XYZ file of C-alpha atoms in Angstrom:
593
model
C -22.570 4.234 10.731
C -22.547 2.355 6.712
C -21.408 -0.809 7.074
C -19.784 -3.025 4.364
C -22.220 -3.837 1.188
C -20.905 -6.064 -1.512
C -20.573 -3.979 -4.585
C -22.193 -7.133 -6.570
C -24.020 -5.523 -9.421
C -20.550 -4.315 -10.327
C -18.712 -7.287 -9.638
C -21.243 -9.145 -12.373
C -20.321 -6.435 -14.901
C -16.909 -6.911 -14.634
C -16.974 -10.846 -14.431
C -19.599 -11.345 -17.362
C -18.912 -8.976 -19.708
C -15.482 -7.598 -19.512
C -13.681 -11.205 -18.695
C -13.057 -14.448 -20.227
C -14.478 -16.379 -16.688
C -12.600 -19.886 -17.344
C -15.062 -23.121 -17.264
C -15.179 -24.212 -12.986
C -14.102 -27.649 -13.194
C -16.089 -29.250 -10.498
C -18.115 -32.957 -10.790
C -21.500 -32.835 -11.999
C -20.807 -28.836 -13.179
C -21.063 -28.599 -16.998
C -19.114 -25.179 -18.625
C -22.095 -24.003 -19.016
C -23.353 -23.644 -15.467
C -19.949 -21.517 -14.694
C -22.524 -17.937 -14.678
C -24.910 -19.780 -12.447
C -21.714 -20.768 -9.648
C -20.488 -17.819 -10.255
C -23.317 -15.786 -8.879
C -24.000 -18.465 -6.198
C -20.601 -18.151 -4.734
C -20.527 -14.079 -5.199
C -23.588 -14.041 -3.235
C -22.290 -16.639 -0.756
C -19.791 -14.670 0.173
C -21.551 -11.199 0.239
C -23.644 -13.017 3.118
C -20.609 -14.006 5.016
C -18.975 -10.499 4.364
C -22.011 -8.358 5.781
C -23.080 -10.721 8.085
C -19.921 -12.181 9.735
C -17.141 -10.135 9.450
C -18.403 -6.336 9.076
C -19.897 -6.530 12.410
C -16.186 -7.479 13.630
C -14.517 -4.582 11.779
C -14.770 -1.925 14.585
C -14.505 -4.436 17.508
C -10.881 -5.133 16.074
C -10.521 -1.686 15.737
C -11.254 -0.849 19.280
C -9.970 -3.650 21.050
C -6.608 -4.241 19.174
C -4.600 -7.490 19.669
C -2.327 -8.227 22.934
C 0.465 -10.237 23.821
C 0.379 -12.538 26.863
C 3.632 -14.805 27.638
C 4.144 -15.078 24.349
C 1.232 -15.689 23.028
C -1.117 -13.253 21.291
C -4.904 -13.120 21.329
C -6.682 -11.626 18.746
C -9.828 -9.641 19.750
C -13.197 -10.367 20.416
C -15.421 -12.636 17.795
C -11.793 -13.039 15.579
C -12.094 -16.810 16.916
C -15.898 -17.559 16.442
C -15.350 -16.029 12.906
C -12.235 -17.830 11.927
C -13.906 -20.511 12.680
C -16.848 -20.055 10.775
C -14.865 -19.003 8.119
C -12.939 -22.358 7.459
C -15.929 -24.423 7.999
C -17.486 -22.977 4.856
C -14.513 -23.583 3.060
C -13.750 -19.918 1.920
C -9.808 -20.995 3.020
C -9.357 -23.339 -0.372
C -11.332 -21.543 -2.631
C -8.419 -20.918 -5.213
C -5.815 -24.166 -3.912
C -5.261 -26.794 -5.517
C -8.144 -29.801 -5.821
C -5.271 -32.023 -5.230
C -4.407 -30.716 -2.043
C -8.232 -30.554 -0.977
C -9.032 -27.085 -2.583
C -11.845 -26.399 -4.476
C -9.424 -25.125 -7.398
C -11.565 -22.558 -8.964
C -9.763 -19.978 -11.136
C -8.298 -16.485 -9.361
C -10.695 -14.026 -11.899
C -13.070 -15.562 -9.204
C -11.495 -15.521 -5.995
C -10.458 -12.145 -6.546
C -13.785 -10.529 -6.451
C -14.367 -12.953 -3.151
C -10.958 -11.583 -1.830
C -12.168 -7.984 -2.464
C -15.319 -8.747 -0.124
C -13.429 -9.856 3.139
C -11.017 -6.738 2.671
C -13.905 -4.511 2.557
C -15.444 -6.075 5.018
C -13.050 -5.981 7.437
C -9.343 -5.729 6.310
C -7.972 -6.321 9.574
C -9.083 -9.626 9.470
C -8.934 -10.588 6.188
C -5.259 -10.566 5.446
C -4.655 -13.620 7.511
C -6.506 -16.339 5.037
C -5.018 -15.314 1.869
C -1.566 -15.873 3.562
C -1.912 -19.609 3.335
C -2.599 -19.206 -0.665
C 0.634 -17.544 -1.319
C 2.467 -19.841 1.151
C 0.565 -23.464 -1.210
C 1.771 -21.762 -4.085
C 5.045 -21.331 -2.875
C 5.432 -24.707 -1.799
C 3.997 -26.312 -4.535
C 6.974 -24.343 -6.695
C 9.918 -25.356 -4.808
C 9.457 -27.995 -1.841
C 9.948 -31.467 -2.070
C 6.970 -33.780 -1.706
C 7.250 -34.594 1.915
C 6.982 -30.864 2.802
C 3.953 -31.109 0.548
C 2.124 -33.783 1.805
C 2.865 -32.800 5.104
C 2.111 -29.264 5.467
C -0.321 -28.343 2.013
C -3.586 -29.973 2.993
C -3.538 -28.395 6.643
C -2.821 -24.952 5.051
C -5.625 -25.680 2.201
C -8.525 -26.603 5.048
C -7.582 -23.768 7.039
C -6.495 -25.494 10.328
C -2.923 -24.106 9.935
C -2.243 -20.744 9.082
C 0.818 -18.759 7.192
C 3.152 -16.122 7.835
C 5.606 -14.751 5.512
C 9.063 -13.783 8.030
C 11.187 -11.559 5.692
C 11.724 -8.527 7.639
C 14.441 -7.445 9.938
C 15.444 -4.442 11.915
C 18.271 -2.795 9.529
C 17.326 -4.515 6.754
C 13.744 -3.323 5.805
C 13.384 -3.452 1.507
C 17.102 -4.634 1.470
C 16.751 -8.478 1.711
C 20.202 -9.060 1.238
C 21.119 -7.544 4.597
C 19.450 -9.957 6.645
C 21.342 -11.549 9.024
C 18.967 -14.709 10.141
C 21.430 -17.572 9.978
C 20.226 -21.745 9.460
C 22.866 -24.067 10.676
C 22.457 -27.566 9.480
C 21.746 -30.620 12.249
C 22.903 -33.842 12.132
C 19.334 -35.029 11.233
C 19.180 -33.209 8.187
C 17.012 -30.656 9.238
C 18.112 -26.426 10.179
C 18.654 -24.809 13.588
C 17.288 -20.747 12.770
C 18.771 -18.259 14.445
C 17.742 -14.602 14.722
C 14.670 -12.239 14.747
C 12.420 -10.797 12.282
C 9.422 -7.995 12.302
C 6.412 -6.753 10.760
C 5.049 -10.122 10.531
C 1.614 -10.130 10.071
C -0.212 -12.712 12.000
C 2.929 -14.259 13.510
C 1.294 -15.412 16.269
C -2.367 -15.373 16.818
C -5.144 -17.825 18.808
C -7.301 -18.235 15.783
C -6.207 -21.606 13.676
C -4.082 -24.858 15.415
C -0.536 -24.379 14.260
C 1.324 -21.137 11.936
C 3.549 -22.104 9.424
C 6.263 -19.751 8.849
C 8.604 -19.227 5.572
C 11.374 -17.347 6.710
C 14.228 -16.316 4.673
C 18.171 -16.896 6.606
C 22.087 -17.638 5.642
C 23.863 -20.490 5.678
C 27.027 -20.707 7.283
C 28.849 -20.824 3.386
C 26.298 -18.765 1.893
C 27.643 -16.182 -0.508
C 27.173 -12.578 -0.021
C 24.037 -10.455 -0.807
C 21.166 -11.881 -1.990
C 22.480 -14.810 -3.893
C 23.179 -16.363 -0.246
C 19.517 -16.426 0.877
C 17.446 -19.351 1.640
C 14.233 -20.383 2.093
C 12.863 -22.413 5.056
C 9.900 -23.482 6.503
C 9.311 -22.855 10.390
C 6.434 -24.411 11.908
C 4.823 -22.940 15.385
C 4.372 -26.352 16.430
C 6.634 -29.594 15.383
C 4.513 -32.236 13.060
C 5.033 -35.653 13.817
C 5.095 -38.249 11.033
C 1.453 -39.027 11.432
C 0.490 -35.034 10.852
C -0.388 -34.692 14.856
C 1.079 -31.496 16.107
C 3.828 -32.308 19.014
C 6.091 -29.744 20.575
C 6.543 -25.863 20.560
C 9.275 -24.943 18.252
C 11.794 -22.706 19.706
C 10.175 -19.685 18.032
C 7.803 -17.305 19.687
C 6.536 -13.696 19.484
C 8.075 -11.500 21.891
C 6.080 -7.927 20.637
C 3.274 -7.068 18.661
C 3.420 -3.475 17.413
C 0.892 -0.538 18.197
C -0.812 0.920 14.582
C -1.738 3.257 13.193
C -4.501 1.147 11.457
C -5.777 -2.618 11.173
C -5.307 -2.730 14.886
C -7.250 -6.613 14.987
C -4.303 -7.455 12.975
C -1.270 -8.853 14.830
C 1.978 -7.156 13.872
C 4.657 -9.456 15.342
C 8.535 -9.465 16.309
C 9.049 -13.200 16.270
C 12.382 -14.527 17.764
C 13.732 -18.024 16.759
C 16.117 -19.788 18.647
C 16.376 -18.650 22.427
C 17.132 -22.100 23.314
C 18.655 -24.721 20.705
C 17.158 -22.854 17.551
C 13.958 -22.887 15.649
C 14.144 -26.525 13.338
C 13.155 -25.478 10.053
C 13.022 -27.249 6.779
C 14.653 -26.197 3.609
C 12.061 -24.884 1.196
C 13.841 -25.823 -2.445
C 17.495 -25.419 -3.254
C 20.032 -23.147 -1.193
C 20.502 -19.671 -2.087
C 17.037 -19.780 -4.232
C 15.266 -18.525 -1.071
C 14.506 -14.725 -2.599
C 13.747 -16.451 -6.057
C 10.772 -18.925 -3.959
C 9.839 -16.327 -1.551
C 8.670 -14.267 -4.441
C 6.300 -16.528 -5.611
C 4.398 -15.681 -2.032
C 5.850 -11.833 -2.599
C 4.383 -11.553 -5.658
C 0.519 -12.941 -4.845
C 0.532 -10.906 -1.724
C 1.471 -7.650 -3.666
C -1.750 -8.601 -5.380
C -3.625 -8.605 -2.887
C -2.497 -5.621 -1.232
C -4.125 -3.706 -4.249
C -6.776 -5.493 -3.868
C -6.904 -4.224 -0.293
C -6.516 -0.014 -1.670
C -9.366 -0.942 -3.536
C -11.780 -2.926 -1.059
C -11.301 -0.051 1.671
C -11.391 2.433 -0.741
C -15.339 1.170 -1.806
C -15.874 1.145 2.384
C -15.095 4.640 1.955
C -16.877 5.632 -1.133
C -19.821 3.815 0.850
C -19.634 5.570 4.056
C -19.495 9.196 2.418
C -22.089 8.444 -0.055
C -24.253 7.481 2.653
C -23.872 10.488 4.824
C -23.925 12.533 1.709
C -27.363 11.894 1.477
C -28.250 12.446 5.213
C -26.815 15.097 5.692
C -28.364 18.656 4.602
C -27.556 21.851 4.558
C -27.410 24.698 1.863
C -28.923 25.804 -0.882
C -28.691 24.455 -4.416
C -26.498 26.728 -6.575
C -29.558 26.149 -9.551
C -32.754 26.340 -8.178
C -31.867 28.116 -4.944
C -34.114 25.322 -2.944
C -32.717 25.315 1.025
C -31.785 22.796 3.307
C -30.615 20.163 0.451
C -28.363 16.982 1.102
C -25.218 17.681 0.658
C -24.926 15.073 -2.160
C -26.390 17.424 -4.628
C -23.724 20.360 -4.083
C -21.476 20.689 -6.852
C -18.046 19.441 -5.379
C -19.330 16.773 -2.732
C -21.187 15.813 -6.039
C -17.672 15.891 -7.423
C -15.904 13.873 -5.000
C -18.361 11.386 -4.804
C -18.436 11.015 -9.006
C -14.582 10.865 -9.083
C -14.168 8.718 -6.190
C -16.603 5.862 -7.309
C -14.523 6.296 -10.867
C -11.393 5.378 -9.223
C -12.796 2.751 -7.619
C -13.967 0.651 -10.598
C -10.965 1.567 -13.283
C -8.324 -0.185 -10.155
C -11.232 -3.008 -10.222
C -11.817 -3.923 -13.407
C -7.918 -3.582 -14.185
C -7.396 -5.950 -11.076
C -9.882 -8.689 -12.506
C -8.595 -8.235 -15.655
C -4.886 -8.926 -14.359
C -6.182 -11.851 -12.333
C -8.191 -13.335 -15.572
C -4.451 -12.969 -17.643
C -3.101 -15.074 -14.399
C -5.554 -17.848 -15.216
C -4.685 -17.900 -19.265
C -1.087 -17.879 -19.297
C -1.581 -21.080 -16.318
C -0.797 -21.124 -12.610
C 2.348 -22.220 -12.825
C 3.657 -21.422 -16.204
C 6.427 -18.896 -16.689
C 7.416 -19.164 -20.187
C 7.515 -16.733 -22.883
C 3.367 -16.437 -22.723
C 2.440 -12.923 -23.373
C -0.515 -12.815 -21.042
C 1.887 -13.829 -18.171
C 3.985 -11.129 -18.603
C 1.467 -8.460 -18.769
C 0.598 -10.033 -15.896
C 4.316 -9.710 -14.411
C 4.145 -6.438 -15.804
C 1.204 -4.840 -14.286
C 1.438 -6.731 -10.609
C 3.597 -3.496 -9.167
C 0.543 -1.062 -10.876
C -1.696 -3.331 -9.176
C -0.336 -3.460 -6.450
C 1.308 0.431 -6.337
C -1.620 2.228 -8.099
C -4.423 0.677 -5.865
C -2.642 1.102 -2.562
C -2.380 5.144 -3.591
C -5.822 5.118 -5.220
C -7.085 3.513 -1.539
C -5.238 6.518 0.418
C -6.632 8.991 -1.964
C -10.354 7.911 -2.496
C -10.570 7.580 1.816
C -8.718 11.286 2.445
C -12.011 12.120 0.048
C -14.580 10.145 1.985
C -13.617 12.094 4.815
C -13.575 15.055 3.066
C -17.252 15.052 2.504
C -18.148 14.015 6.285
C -16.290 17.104 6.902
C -15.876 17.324 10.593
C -18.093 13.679 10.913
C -14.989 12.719 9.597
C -13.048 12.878 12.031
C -14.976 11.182 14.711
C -14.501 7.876 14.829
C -18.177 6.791 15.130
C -18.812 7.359 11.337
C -16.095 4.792 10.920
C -14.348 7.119 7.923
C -11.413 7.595 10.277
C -10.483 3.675 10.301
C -10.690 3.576 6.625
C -7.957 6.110 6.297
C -5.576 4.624 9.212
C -6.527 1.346 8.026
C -5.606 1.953 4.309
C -2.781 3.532 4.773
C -0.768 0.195 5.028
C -1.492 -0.489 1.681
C 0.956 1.811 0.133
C 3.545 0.314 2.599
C 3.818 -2.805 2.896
C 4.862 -5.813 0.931
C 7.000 -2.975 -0.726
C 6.170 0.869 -1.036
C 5.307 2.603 -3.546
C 8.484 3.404 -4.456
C 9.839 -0.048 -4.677
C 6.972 -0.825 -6.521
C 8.202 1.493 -8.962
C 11.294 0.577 -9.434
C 10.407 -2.823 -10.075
C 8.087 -1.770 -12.457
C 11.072 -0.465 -14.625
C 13.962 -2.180 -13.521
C 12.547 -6.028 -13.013
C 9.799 -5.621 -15.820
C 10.260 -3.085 -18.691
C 14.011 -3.593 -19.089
C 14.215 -6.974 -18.181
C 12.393 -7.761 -21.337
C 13.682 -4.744 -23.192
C 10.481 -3.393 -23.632
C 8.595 -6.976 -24.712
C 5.783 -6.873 -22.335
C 4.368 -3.271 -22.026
C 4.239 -3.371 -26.040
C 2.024 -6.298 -25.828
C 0.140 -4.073 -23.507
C 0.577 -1.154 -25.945
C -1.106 -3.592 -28.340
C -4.079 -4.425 -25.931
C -5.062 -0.918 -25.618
C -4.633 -0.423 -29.443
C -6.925 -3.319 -29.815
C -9.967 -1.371 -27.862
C -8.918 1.898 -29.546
C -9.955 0.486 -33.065
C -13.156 -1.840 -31.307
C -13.995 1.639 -29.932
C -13.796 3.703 -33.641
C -16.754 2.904 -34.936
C -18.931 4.287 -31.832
C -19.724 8.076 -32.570
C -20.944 7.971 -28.802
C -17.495 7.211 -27.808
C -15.502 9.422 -30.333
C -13.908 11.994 -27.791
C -13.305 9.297 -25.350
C -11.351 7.623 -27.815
C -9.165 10.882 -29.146
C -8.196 11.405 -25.521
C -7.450 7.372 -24.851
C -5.489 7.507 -28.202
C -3.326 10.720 -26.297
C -2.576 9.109 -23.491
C -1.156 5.804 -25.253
C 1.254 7.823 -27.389
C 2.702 9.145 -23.750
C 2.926 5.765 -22.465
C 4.324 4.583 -25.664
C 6.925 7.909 -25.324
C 7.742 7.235 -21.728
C 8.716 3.496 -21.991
C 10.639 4.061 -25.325
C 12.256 7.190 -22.828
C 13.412 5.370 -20.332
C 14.125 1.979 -22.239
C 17.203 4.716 -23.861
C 18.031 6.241 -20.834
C 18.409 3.638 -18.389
C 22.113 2.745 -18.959
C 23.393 6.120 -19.307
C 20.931 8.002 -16.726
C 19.709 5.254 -14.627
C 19.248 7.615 -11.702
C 17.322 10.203 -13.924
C 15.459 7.661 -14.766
C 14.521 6.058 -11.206
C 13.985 9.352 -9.789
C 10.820 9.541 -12.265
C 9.864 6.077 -11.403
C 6.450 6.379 -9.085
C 5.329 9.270 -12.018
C 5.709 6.339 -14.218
C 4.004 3.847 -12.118
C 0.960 6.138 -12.007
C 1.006 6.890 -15.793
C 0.634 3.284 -16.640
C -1.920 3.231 -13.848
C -4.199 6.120 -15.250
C -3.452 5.101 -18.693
C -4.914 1.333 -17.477
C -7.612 2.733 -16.135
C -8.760 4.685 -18.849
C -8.677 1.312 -20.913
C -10.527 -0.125 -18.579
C -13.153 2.048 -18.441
C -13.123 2.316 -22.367
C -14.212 -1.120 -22.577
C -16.664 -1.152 -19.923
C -18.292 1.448 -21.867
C -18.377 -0.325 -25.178
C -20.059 -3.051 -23.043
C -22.598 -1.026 -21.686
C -23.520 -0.044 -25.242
C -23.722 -3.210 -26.622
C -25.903 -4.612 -23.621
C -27.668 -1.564 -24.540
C -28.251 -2.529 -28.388
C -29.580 -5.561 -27.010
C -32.083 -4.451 -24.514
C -29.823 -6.309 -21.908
C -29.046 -5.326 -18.383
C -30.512 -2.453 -16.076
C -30.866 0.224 -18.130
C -29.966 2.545 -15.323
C -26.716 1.011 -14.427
C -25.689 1.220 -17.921
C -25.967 4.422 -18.493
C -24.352 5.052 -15.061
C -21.271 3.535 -16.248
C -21.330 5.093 -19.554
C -21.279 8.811 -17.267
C -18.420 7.116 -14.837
C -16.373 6.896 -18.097
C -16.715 10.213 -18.994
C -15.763 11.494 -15.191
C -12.998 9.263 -15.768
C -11.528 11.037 -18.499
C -12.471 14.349 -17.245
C -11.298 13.956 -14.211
C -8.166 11.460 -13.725
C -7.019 10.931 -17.199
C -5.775 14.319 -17.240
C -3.260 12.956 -14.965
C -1.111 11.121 -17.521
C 0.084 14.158 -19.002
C 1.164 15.629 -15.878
C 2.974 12.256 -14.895
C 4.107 12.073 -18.578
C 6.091 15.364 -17.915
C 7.446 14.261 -15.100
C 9.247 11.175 -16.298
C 10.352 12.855 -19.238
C 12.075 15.903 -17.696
C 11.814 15.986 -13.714
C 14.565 13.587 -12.572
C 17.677 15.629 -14.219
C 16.454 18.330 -11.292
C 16.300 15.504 -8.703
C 19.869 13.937 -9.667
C 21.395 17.807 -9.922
C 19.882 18.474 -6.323
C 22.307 18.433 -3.556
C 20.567 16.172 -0.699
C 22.631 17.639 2.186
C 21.235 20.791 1.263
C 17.753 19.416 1.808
């Protein structure tokens, strides 16, 4: 069995010549010694990644977690690792230096982030947790919940969980029914029960700090009545020690389909005197605050498509090259690996192209985070892009994840499907992606609905612009002339679909939605081939300048071309789709389904 390699050579591509890598403010460190940190840390982590937690990946496979009178233990080495892993500091990488955190900008956590995924996912979505939960905090809680529960959260000795879920409310967040009733001390009594929470409960870090969304006795109906508070495991006394057990505890952990070392948890709060929890910013602004948190782990979830997906692409590529069998369909010679026949050949090619257009779109997303400023929601372009493309990120991935690993296992053929290869776990384990923190679907809809026509348009035509921008840096390259033609194409059908649906939403809003994952995936193939667009004019220009592997280069100037051969072809089908399908799907008659 392949286990997890850190794709680094590509991660240095992307972060040295496709990126604006923001000047690491750090004592003694000049702007200039940014590349040299930069590699340190990369390579840093790719040790802890392949040394630490691949090893674990299969062990939390196998073993699962299990509940125990309310309290869950993870499985074997989760722990020793955990450990480990806050001790080098890897927990504050991105928070704030304020708050303890080593502050560095997300263009470089985010390749970082994409190591533990690939490493071993199941794992791996419990740190990132406690960035969302700082960055929610710092938005909207007053500076006693700060002081009190940021710098625990930042070293990694505390842990947090994001409780939004309920049974019969799922996506609908305005249908929960967890109610907060306020104690004569000033602080909330929460009542009620939520699920799907990752890492709920878990023997790994000291205390977990929950955000959990509930009602107010007076709150108003639907989703203007939510708010946000914050739920500790343990009680903090005034000096930080941990006292008392809350009144909140795990009473099931589910049984997955994949990331099985990951507890899935039904937590219950108040079977005695209720949970005390702490109001996280004003009343009724809970879905407003929780989405800071909503929004980084969407982020991250693409992240996660595209960190299994490279596990994958590693795995088949790997036994591509063991295995033999056949002849080759040229020179007839028997007994060949299986790499060289046309369509594992194929998969492989396309697979790996996949991979690193949802890559260098991701970095590129996270490097528009760090220009338009952490906390800065103004009318900056780069931050809505940013807004913008979080659902693609986050939507497009996910699929791309599901589609790359069904393709993996394609070429182990039979292998496949035995777990020992480990190509099995990548596709249970991905499949969450496309699932959680919002399906693809949702992630659709808010693509459309919360982005393109909440700014009439604004955003994706700065992104329109973008694209243009490479288009004409691209014209003068003859090498590059078709590529361009067909990247020019599939602009004018993003450019058609959002000027489509931007005058059909108020009359055929349903016609519209019913289109909406087509679009999502349009924008996503379109980004892609942008992506890959520039990393070729990069590769030529390193070229020109007898800089760089030579090797690599031209290896990236052939993904390209698979690129466009292969996947860009897709926008005009999705194109289609938006355009004309959803009139059939409204017309349909779903009882007759």
């Amino acid at each position: 069995m392949t286990d997890y390699v850190a794709p680094l050579e590509d991660m240095r591509f992307i972060l040295f010549h496709l990126t604006d890598l923001p000047p690491i403010s750090e004592p003694g460190i000049d702007a200039d010694d940014t590349a040299d940190l930069t590699v340190a840390i990369l390579e840093e982590a790719a040790k802890f990644s392949q040394g630490v937690l691949a090893p674990l990946n299969q062990v939390g496979d196998r073993e699962g977690c299990s509940l125990v009178e309310g309290k869950v233990a993870t499985p074997r080495g989760w722990k020793q690792a955990y450990r480990q892993f806050r001790e080098s500091g890897w927990v504050g990488l991105a928070m704030p230096v304020a708050y303890g955190g080593q502050g560095l900008p997300k263009l470089l956590s985010t390749p970082v982030t994409e190591m533990w995924f690939g490493s071993n996912l199941a794992f791996s979505v419990l740190p990132p947790m406690a960035v969302g939960a700082v960055e929610t905090l710092l938005k909207a809680a007053n500076e006693e919940i700060k002081s009190r529960y940021i710098p625990p959260l930042v070293e990694g000795r505390w842990t947090a969980a994001m409780d939004l879920t309920e049974s019969g409310s799922g996506t609908d967040l305005s249908a929960i029914k967890t109610r907060a009733e306020l104690h004569s001390d000033g602080t909330y009594r929460i009542f009620g029960q939520k699920i799907f929470i990752t890492y709920g409960d878990h023997d790994v870090a000291d205390n977990v700090i929950h955000l959990v969304l509930a009602r107010l006795p007076d709150a108003l109906p639907g989703a203007r009545g939510i708010s946000l508070f914050l739920v500790p495991k343990y009680l903090v006394r005034d000096d930080g020690a941990l006292g008392p057990s809350n009144d909140v505890e795990c009473i099931a952990i589910e049984h997955k389909l994949g990331i099985r070392g990951s507890p899935t948890c039904t937590m219950n709060y108040g079977s005695g005197d209720g949970a005390v929890g702490y109001l996280v910013g004003e009343a009724g602004r809970g879905l407003e605050n929780m989405f800071v948190m909503v929004n980084d782990s969407r982020f991250n979830v693409g992240l996660q498509g595209i960190a299994v997906a490279e596990l994958a692409f590693q795995k088949a590529r790997a036994y591509a090259h063991e295995r033999r069998q056949g002849k080759d369909s040229v020179t007839g010679e028997a007994n060949i690996m299986i790499a060289r026949h046309p369509d594992v050949k194929r998969n492989l090619l396309v697979m790996r192209a996949y991979i690193m257009a949802a890559r260098m779109l991701s970095y590129a997303v996270a490097g528009l985070f760090d220009r338009s400023g952490q906390h800065h929601k103004g009318a900056d372009p780069n931050r809505g892009v940013f807004d913008l493309l979080i659902p693609v990120i986050k939507g497009w991935s996910s699929e791309i994840g599901t589609e790359v690993a069904n393709m993996g296992l394609q070429v182990h053929g039979g292998m496949g499907f035995v777990e020992e290869t480990g190509a099995a776990q990548c596709v249970r384990d991905v499949r969450i992606t496309s699932i959680y923190e919002g399906t693809t679907a949702i992630q659709a809809n808010d693509l459309i609905q919360r982005k393109l026509l909440r700014d009439s348009g604004l955003s994706a035509k700065h992104l329109v612009s973008m694209m243009r921008k490479v288009q004409d840096d691209a014209a003068p390259r003859y090498e590059l002339a078709n590529l361009n033609v067909e990247f020019g194409a599939a602009i004018d059908l993003l450019e058609a679909a959002n000027d489509w649906i931007l005058a059909q939403s108020k009359a055929n809003l349903g016609e519209v939605l019913a289109g909406a994952t087509s679009f999502l995936r349009l924008v996503g193939v379109v980004c892609g081939a942008w992506q890959m667009l520039r990393a070729s004019l990069a590769a030529l220009q390193l070229i020109s300048e007898g800089e760089g592997q030579r090797a690599y280069l031209d290896s990236m100037l052939n993904l390209a071309k698979v690129y466009y051969r292969h996947i860009l072809p897709q926008a005009q089908m999705h194109s289609r789709i938006v355009l004309s399908g959803g009139s059939t799907i409204i017309a349909s008659d779903v009882i007759a389904i």
